[in-house]
Coordinates of C-alpha atoms in Angstrom, one line a residue:
Chain A
X1 CA 72.6 23.7 41.8
X2 CA 74.3 20.9 39.8
X3 CA 72.7 18.2 42.3
X4 CA 68.9 19.3 42.1
X5 CA 68.1 17.4 39.4
X6 CA 68.7 13.6 39.6
X7 CA 69.7 11.8 36.6
X8 CA 67.4 9.3 35.1
X9 CA 66.9 6.5 37.5
X10 CA 64.5 4.0 38.1
X11 CA 61.4 5.5 39.7
X12 CA 59.2 2.6 39.3
X13 CA 56.6 3.6 42.2
X14 CA 53.7 1.9 43.5
X15 CA 50.3 3.1 42.0
X16 CA 49.5 5.0 45.3
X17 CA 52.4 7.3 44.7
X18 CA 50.8 8.6 41.5
X19 CA 48.2 10.4 43.4
X20 CA 48.9 14.2 44.6
X21 CA 51.8 14.8 42.4
X22 CA 52.9 16.6 39.1
X23 CA 53.1 14.0 36.3
X24 CA 56.7 14.2 34.7
X25 CA 60.0 16.0 35.5
X26 CA 60.0 19.4 36.9
X27 CA 62.2 20.6 34.2
X28 CA 59.9 19.5 31.5
X29 CA 57.3 21.8 33.1
X30 CA 59.6 24.5 33.2
X31 CA 60.2 24.1 29.4
X32 CA 56.3 23.6 28.6
X33 CA 55.3 26.9 30.9
X34 CA 58.4 28.9 29.3
X35 CA 57.3 27.6 25.8
X36 CA 53.5 28.6 26.2
X37 CA 54.6 32.1 27.1
X38 CA 57.0 32.3 24.2
X39 CA 54.1 31.1 21.7
X40 CA 51.9 33.4 23.7
X41 CA 54.2 36.2 23.0
X42 CA 54.1 35.1 19.1
X43 CA 50.3 35.0 19.1
X44 CA 50.0 38.6 20.6
X45 CA 52.4 39.9 17.8
X46 CA 50.1 38.2 15.4
X47 CA 47.1 39.5 16.5
X48 CA 48.5 42.9 16.6
X49 CA 49.9 42.9 12.9
X50 CA 46.6 41.2 12.1
X51 CA 44.8 44.3 13.5
X52 CA 47.0 46.7 11.6
X53 CA 46.0 45.1 8.2
X54 CA 42.9 42.7 8.6
X55 CA 42.1 42.5 5.0
X56 CA 45.6 41.4 4.0
X57 CA 45.3 38.5 6.6
X58 CA 41.5 37.6 5.9
X59 CA 42.6 37.3 1.9
X60 CA 45.6 35.1 3.0
X61 CA 43.2 32.9 5.0
X62 CA 41.2 32.4 2.1
X63 CA 43.9 30.1 0.9
X64 CA 44.3 27.6 3.5
X65 CA 42.3 24.5 3.5
X66 CA 40.1 24.1 6.8
X67 CA 39.5 20.5 6.3
X68 CA 42.8 19.5 6.1
X69 CA 43.3 21.7 9.5
X70 CA 40.2 19.5 11.0
X71 CA 42.2 16.5 9.9
X72 CA 45.5 17.7 11.3
X73 CA 43.8 18.6 14.7
X74 CA 42.0 15.2 14.9
X75 CA 45.4 13.3 14.3
X76 CA 46.9 15.1 16.6
X77 CA 44.1 14.8 19.5
X78 CA 43.7 11.1 18.8
X79 CA 47.7 10.5 19.1
X80 CA 47.6 12.4 22.5
X81 CA 44.4 10.0 23.6
X82 CA 46.7 7.1 22.9
X83 CA 49.7 8.6 24.5
X84 CA 47.7 9.1 27.7
X85 CA 46.5 5.7 27.4
X86 CA 50.1 4.5 27.1
X87 CA 51.0 6.5 30.1
X88 CA 48.3 4.9 32.2
X89 CA 49.2 1.6 31.0
X90 CA 52.8 1.9 32.2
X91 CA 51.5 3.2 35.7
X92 CA 49.6 0.1 35.9
X93 CA 52.5 -2.2 35.0
X94 CA 51.0 -3.1 31.8
X95 CA 53.9 -2.7 29.6
X96 CA 52.2 -4.6 26.4
X97 CA 49.2 -2.1 26.4
X98 CA 51.3 0.7 26.9
X99 CA 53.6 -0.2 24.2
X100 CA 50.9 -1.0 21.7
X101 CA 49.2 2.5 22.4
X102 CA 52.5 4.4 22.2
X103 CA 52.9 2.6 18.8
X104 CA 49.5 4.0 17.7
X105 CA 50.5 7.6 18.9
X106 CA 53.7 7.7 17.1
X107 CA 52.0 6.6 13.9
X108 CA 49.6 9.3 14.3
X109 CA 52.2 11.6 15.1
X110 CA 54.3 10.6 11.9
X111 CA 51.2 11.4 10.0
X112 CA 51.1 14.9 11.0
X113 CA 54.3 16.0 9.3
X114 CA 53.1 14.2 6.4
X115 CA 50.0 16.1 6.1
X116 CA 51.7 19.4 6.6
X117 CA 53.9 18.7 3.4
X118 CA 50.8 17.9 1.5
X119 CA 49.2 21.0 2.7
X120 CA 52.7 23.2 2.3
X121 CA 54.0 21.8 -0.8
X122 CA 51.1 22.9 -3.5
X123 CA 50.9 26.2 -1.9
X124 CA 54.6 26.7 -2.3
X125 CA 54.3 25.5 -5.8
X126 CA 51.3 28.2 -6.4
X127 CA 53.7 30.9 -5.3
X128 CA 52.3 31.4 -2.0
X129 CA 55.7 31.4 -0.2
X130 CA 56.6 33.2 2.9
X131 CA 57.5 36.3 1.0
X132 CA 54.1 36.4 -0.4
X133 CA 52.8 38.6 2.4
X134 CA 53.1 38.9 6.1
X135 CA 50.1 36.5 6.7
X136 CA 51.9 33.8 5.1
X137 CA 55.3 34.5 6.4
X138 CA 53.4 34.2 10.0
X139 CA 51.9 31.1 8.6
X140 CA 54.7 29.2 7.5
X141 CA 56.8 30.5 10.7
X142 CA 54.4 29.5 13.2
X143 CA 53.2 26.4 11.7
X144 CA 57.1 25.4 11.0
X145 CA 58.1 26.0 14.7
X146 CA 55.2 24.1 15.8
X147 CA 56.2 21.3 13.1
X148 CA 59.7 21.4 15.0
X149 CA 58.0 20.7 18.3
X150 CA 55.9 17.8 16.6
X151 CA 59.1 16.2 15.3
X152 CA 61.1 16.8 18.6
X153 CA 58.2 15.1 20.6
X154 CA 58.3 12.0 18.2
X155 CA 62.1 11.8 19.1
X156 CA 61.0 12.0 23.0
X157 CA 58.3 9.4 22.4
X158 CA 60.8 7.2 20.6
X159 CA 62.9 7.5 23.7
X160 CA 59.8 6.6 25.6
X161 CA 59.4 3.8 23.4
X162 CA 62.8 2.4 24.2
X163 CA 62.5 2.8 27.9
X164 CA 59.2 0.8 28.0
X165 CA 60.8 -1.8 25.5
X166 CA 64.1 -2.4 27.2
X167 CA 64.2 -1.0 30.9
X168 CA 63.7 -3.7 33.4
X169 CA 61.9 -1.3 35.6
X170 CA 60.4 1.4 33.4
X171 CA 61.0 5.0 34.6
X172 CA 57.2 6.2 34.9
X173 CA 58.4 9.7 35.6
X174 CA 60.2 9.6 32.1
X175 CA 57.0 8.1 30.3
X176 CA 54.9 11.0 32.0
X177 CA 57.4 13.6 30.8
X178 CA 57.2 12.4 27.3
X179 CA 53.3 12.3 27.5
X180 CA 52.9 15.7 29.0
X181 CA 55.3 17.2 26.3
X182 CA 53.1 15.6 23.7
X183 CA 49.9 17.2 25.2
X184 CA 51.6 20.6 25.0
X185 CA 52.2 20.1 21.2
X186 CA 48.5 19.2 20.9
X187 CA 47.4 22.3 22.8
X188 CA 49.8 24.7 20.7
X189 CA 48.1 23.2 17.4
X190 CA 44.6 24.1 18.8
X191 CA 45.5 27.5 19.5
X192 CA 47.3 27.8 15.8
X193 CA 44.3 26.1 14.3
X194 CA 41.7 28.6 15.7
X195 CA 44.0 31.6 15.1
X196 CA 45.1 30.9 11.5
X197 CA 42.4 28.7 10.0
X198 CA 39.2 30.0 12.1
X199 CA 39.5 33.3 13.2
X200 CA 37.6 35.7 10.5
Chain B
X1 CA 79.5 15.0 48.7
X2 CA 82.5 14.2 50.9
X3 CA 85.0 14.9 47.9
X4 CA 83.3 18.3 47.7
X5 CA 83.8 19.1 51.5
X6 CA 87.2 18.1 50.9
X7 CA 87.7 20.4 48.0
X8 CA 86.4 23.3 49.8
X9 CA 88.7 22.6 52.9
X10 CA 91.6 22.3 50.5
X11 CA 90.6 25.7 48.6
X12 CA 90.5 27.8 51.8
X13 CA 93.9 26.5 52.6
X14 CA 95.9 27.2 49.1
X15 CA 96.3 30.9 48.0
X16 CA 94.3 31.6 44.9
X17 CA 97.3 31.6 42.5
X18 CA 97.9 27.9 43.2
X19 CA 94.3 26.9 42.9
X20 CA 93.9 24.1 40.6
X21 CA 91.1 25.7 38.5
X22 CA 92.9 28.9 37.9
X23 CA 93.0 28.4 34.1
X24 CA 89.4 27.6 34.1
X25 CA 88.6 30.7 36.3
X26 CA 90.9 33.0 33.9
X27 CA 89.1 31.8 30.7
X28 CA 85.6 32.6 32.8
X29 CA 86.7 35.9 33.7
X30 CA 87.7 36.8 30.2
X31 CA 84.1 36.5 29.2
X32 CA 82.7 39.5 30.7
X33 CA 85.7 41.4 29.4
X34 CA 84.9 40.1 25.9
X35 CA 81.0 41.0 26.3
X36 CA 81.6 44.6 27.6
X37 CA 83.9 45.3 24.7
X38 CA 81.2 43.8 22.2
X39 CA 78.6 46.2 24.0
X40 CA 80.9 49.1 23.7
X41 CA 81.7 48.1 19.9
X42 CA 78.3 47.6 19.1
X43 CA 76.2 50.6 21.0
X44 CA 78.1 53.5 21.6
X45 CA 81.1 53.2 19.5
X46 CA 79.5 52.4 16.0
X47 CA 75.4 52.5 16.9
X48 CA 75.3 49.0 14.8
X49 CA 72.9 48.0 17.5
X50 CA 70.0 48.3 17.8
X51 CA 70.0 47.3 14.2
X52 CA 69.6 50.0 11.6
X53 CA 66.7 49.6 9.1
X54 CA 67.1 47.4 5.8
X55 CA 65.0 50.0 4.2
X56 CA 67.3 52.8 5.2
X57 CA 67.7 55.3 2.2
X58 CA 71.0 55.3 0.4
X59 CA 72.3 58.5 2.4
X60 CA 71.8 57.3 5.6
X61 CA 73.6 53.9 4.7
X62 CA 76.6 56.1 3.4
X63 CA 77.0 58.2 6.3
X64 CA 76.9 55.1 8.9
X65 CA 79.1 53.1 6.6
X66 CA 81.8 55.8 6.2
X67 CA 81.5 57.3 10.1
X68 CA 85.1 57.2 11.6
X69 CA 84.2 55.6 14.6
X70 CA 82.8 52.5 12.8
X71 CA 86.3 51.5 11.5
X72 CA 87.6 51.8 15.1
X73 CA 84.7 49.7 16.3
X74 CA 85.4 46.8 13.6
X75 CA 89.1 47.0 14.2
X76 CA 88.5 46.4 18.0
X77 CA 86.0 43.7 17.4
X78 CA 88.2 42.0 14.9
X79 CA 91.2 42.0 17.4
X80 CA 89.5 40.7 20.4
X81 CA 87.4 38.0 18.6
X82 CA 89.8 35.6 19.9
X83 CA 88.2 35.8 23.3
X84 CA 85.1 34.4 21.9
X85 CA 87.4 31.0 21.6
X86 CA 87.9 31.3 25.2
X87 CA 84.5 32.0 26.1
X88 CA 83.2 28.6 24.0
X89 CA 86.1 26.7 25.6
X90 CA 84.5 27.4 28.8
X91 CA 81.3 25.6 27.6
X92 CA 83.3 22.6 26.0
X93 CA 85.2 21.9 29.1
X94 CA 81.7 21.3 30.7
X95 CA 80.4 19.2 27.9
X96 CA 83.5 17.3 28.3
X97 CA 82.4 16.2 31.6
X98 CA 79.0 15.5 30.7
X99 CA 78.1 11.4 29.9
X100 CA 77.4 11.9 26.5
X101 CA 79.2 11.0 23.2
X102 CA 82.4 13.2 22.4
X103 CA 80.6 14.0 18.7
X104 CA 78.7 16.6 21.1
X105 CA 81.7 18.3 22.3
X106 CA 83.4 18.3 18.5
X107 CA 80.0 19.4 16.8
X108 CA 79.7 22.2 19.5
X109 CA 83.6 23.3 18.8
X110 CA 83.2 23.2 15.0
X111 CA 79.8 25.1 15.1
X112 CA 81.1 27.7 17.6
X113 CA 84.1 28.3 15.2
X114 CA 81.8 28.6 12.0
X115 CA 79.5 30.8 13.9
X116 CA 82.2 33.2 15.1
X117 CA 83.6 33.8 11.5
X118 CA 80.3 34.0 9.9
X119 CA 78.3 35.7 12.6
X120 CA 81.2 37.9 13.8
X121 CA 84.1 38.4 11.5
X122 CA 82.0 38.8 8.5
X123 CA 80.0 41.6 9.6
X124 CA 83.1 43.4 10.9
X125 CA 85.0 43.0 7.9
X126 CA 82.0 44.4 5.8
X127 CA 81.4 47.7 8.0
X128 CA 85.2 48.0 8.5
X129 CA 85.8 48.0 4.7
X130 CA 83.1 50.6 4.1
X131 CA 84.9 52.9 6.6
X132 CA 88.3 52.1 5.3
X133 CA 88.4 54.1 2.2
X134 CA 86.4 57.2 1.5
X135 CA 84.9 57.4 -1.9
X136 CA 83.3 53.8 -2.4
X137 CA 80.3 53.7 -4.8
X138 CA 77.2 54.5 -2.5
X139 CA 75.7 51.1 -4.4
X140 CA 78.7 48.8 -3.1
X141 CA 78.3 50.5 0.4
X142 CA 74.4 49.6 0.3
X143 CA 75.6 46.1 -0.5
X144 CA 78.2 46.0 2.3
X145 CA 75.7 47.2 4.6
X146 CA 73.2 44.6 3.9
X147 CA 76.1 41.9 3.8
X148 CA 77.0 43.0 7.2
X149 CA 73.8 42.8 8.9
X150 CA 72.5 39.4 7.3
X151 CA 75.7 37.8 8.2
X152 CA 75.6 39.2 11.9
X153 CA 71.6 38.6 12.6
X154 CA 70.8 35.7 9.6
X155 CA 74.0 33.3 10.1
X156 CA 71.5 30.4 11.2
X157 CA 72.8 26.8 10.8
X158 CA 76.0 26.9 12.9
X159 CA 74.2 28.6 15.9
X160 CA 71.3 26.3 15.4
X161 CA 73.9 23.1 15.8
X162 CA 75.6 24.9 18.8
X163 CA 72.2 25.4 20.6
X164 CA 71.0 22.2 19.8
X165 CA 74.2 20.1 20.6
X166 CA 74.4 22.0 23.9
X167 CA 70.7 21.5 24.8
X168 CA 70.7 18.0 23.9
X169 CA 74.0 17.3 25.8
X170 CA 72.6 19.1 29.0
X171 CA 69.3 17.4 28.7
X172 CA 71.0 13.5 28.1
X173 CA 73.7 13.9 30.7
X174 CA 73.6 11.9 33.9
X175 CA 76.3 13.6 35.5
X176 CA 74.3 16.6 36.4
X177 CA 76.8 18.6 35.3
X178 CA 74.6 21.6 34.2
X179 CA 71.0 21.7 35.5
X180 CA 68.3 20.1 33.0
X181 CA 66.1 23.4 32.7
X182 CA 69.3 24.9 31.3
X183 CA 68.9 22.6 28.7
X184 CA 65.6 23.3 27.8
X185 CA 66.3 27.0 28.0
X186 CA 68.9 26.6 25.5
X187 CA 66.5 24.7 23.2
X188 CA 64.5 28.0 23.0
X189 CA 67.6 29.5 21.5
X190 CA 67.4 27.1 18.9
X191 CA 63.9 28.1 18.0
X192 CA 64.8 31.9 17.9
X193 CA 67.4 30.8 15.3
X194 CA 64.6 29.7 13.1
X195 CA 62.9 32.8 13.2
X196 CA 66.0 35.0 12.4
X197 CA 65.9 33.2 9.1
X198 CA 63.2 35.5 7.8
X199 CA 65.6 38.3 7.5
X200 CA 66.7 36.8 4.3
X201 CA 63.1 37.5 2.8
X202 CA 61.7 40.5 4.7
X203 CA 62.9 44.0 4.3
X204 CA 60.6 45.7 6.4
X205 CA 58.2 44.8 9.3
X206 CA 58.4 42.3 12.0
X207 CA 60.3 39.9 10.1
X208 CA 63.2 42.1 8.9
X209 CA 66.5 42.0 10.6
X210 CA 65.2 45.1 12.8
X211 CA 61.8 43.5 13.2
X212 CA 60.1 42.4 16.5
X213 CA 59.6 38.6 15.9
X214 CA 63.6 38.4 14.0
X215 CA 65.4 40.7 16.4
X216 CA 63.6 41.8 19.4
X217 CA 61.9 38.7 20.8
X218 CA 65.1 36.7 20.2
X219 CA 67.0 39.5 22.0
X220 CA 64.7 39.1 25.0
X221 CA 65.3 35.3 25.1
X222 CA 69.0 35.7 24.3
X223 CA 70.4 38.1 27.0
X224 CA 69.2 36.7 30.0
X225 CA 69.9 33.0 28.6
X226 CA 73.7 34.3 28.2
X227 CA 73.8 35.7 31.6
X228 CA 72.2 32.6 33.4
X229 CA 74.2 30.1 31.3
X230 CA 77.5 31.6 32.4
X231 CA 76.2 31.7 36.3
X232 CA 75.4 27.8 35.8
X233 CA 78.9 27.3 34.0
X234 CA 80.7 29.2 37.0
X235 CA 78.5 27.0 39.4
X236 CA 79.9 23.9 37.7
X237 CA 83.3 25.0 37.7
X238 CA 83.1 25.5 41.3
X239 CA 81.4 22.3 42.1
X240 CA 83.8 20.3 40.0
X241 CA 85.8 17.9 42.3
X242 CA 89.7 18.6 42.2
X243 CA 90.2 15.3 41.3
X244 CA 88.5 15.4 37.8
X245 CA 90.8 18.1 36.8
X246 CA 92.7 18.1 33.6
X247 CA 95.6 19.3 35.3
X248 CA 95.7 16.3 37.6
X249 CA 95.2 13.8 34.6
X250 CA 98.5 15.5 33.0
X251 CA 100.3 15.2 36.2
X252 CA 99.5 11.6 36.6
X253 CA 100.5 11.2 32.8
X254 CA 103.8 12.9 32.8
X255 CA 105.6 10.3 34.7
X256 CA 104.5 7.5 32.2
X257 CA 105.7 9.9 29.3
X258 CA 109.0 10.2 30.9
X259 CA 109.4 6.5 31.2
X260 CA 108.4 6.0 27.3
X261 CA 110.7 8.5 26.4
X262 CA 113.7 7.3 28.5

């Protein structure tokens, strides 16, 4: 069991090796699929409790700013695009481009928690705390859990940056693992945005 | 691989009581003993679990807090809580073998110690105290009831640290002591602790201490994790090369010590 997962080693493969295989490490796919199941269960429970008292949830939703939600979505989608470009650059052996793309992706990623604070703090000041109603409890917890994922993603992208910057032969599998995780963070946000901001 | 083969051959030749990993195996098998007692105390002996409602009426709280079996349950758990340290030692030994900074090991040990005190000893004192002397004011019993459940289900930071450290150590480890996917699974434990924070705010519904989001989802993730992690720790002990054992380190250190003292 212990020998099935090889430690991070140099996996600089020729371009032909990239076709017909799954991007990233299998353990990360285990995490992603599991994470989607867990979020899925949370979403189902949200829908259930929303169905129990739809009026309360709709009233809570009135306090959310859809525009900041749209900006958050655009920031994350664009960031994901640049992560994909960085992975593509790394695969093609174009380290400089990969680093440049990753820097833009990280800068956009850092913007996300800042936007969250801009969104949360005035609400908390106005007394819309998690204790206000079940909607706000779900809202802060789910977006908070997503924010934890974003911060973890930024840490992972930091390690990817170091790999691309310092490794003699960057580990492409590791770069892809980071990219795949970042795409999942993106996907989760799309679902959160639809459920909390848009659904009427 | 050859070392492992030699280990296996040696293992079959020596009797079990001379096994160099006997200390680790004894620690390991204390874990099911601990969790069996843990389960007995919490479910049939006291009915503390599944958690009672935070919105329970005062009469219900008083009858629970003054049930005679609650005092026995609390006394048993206070007595055997030391075994949780042994259980955590099993993880700690494996973290020590990983190619990560010693900071991980020390943080894990400190976190698990705080976790055992706040998450287990505090509630047992609260419930035990309620049952200790008849005639306590019902309001005081209600407060002890809240204190007991809040510290049992809502003690988060130390566990966040524990799971975070263990998860990160497994993922960063290059010696592949524990499987990487277990590191990611452990990261979910961290997330469930975040959801348990809501018990400090909600007194009913899915985020209360007996709620779907704050308790039941967490249990569904936690129970298989606890079983899987021990199977993985068992495999790690089994696969550990005998040349890497502490006892052999001590043996090799002993002659030098003698020299130093002579």
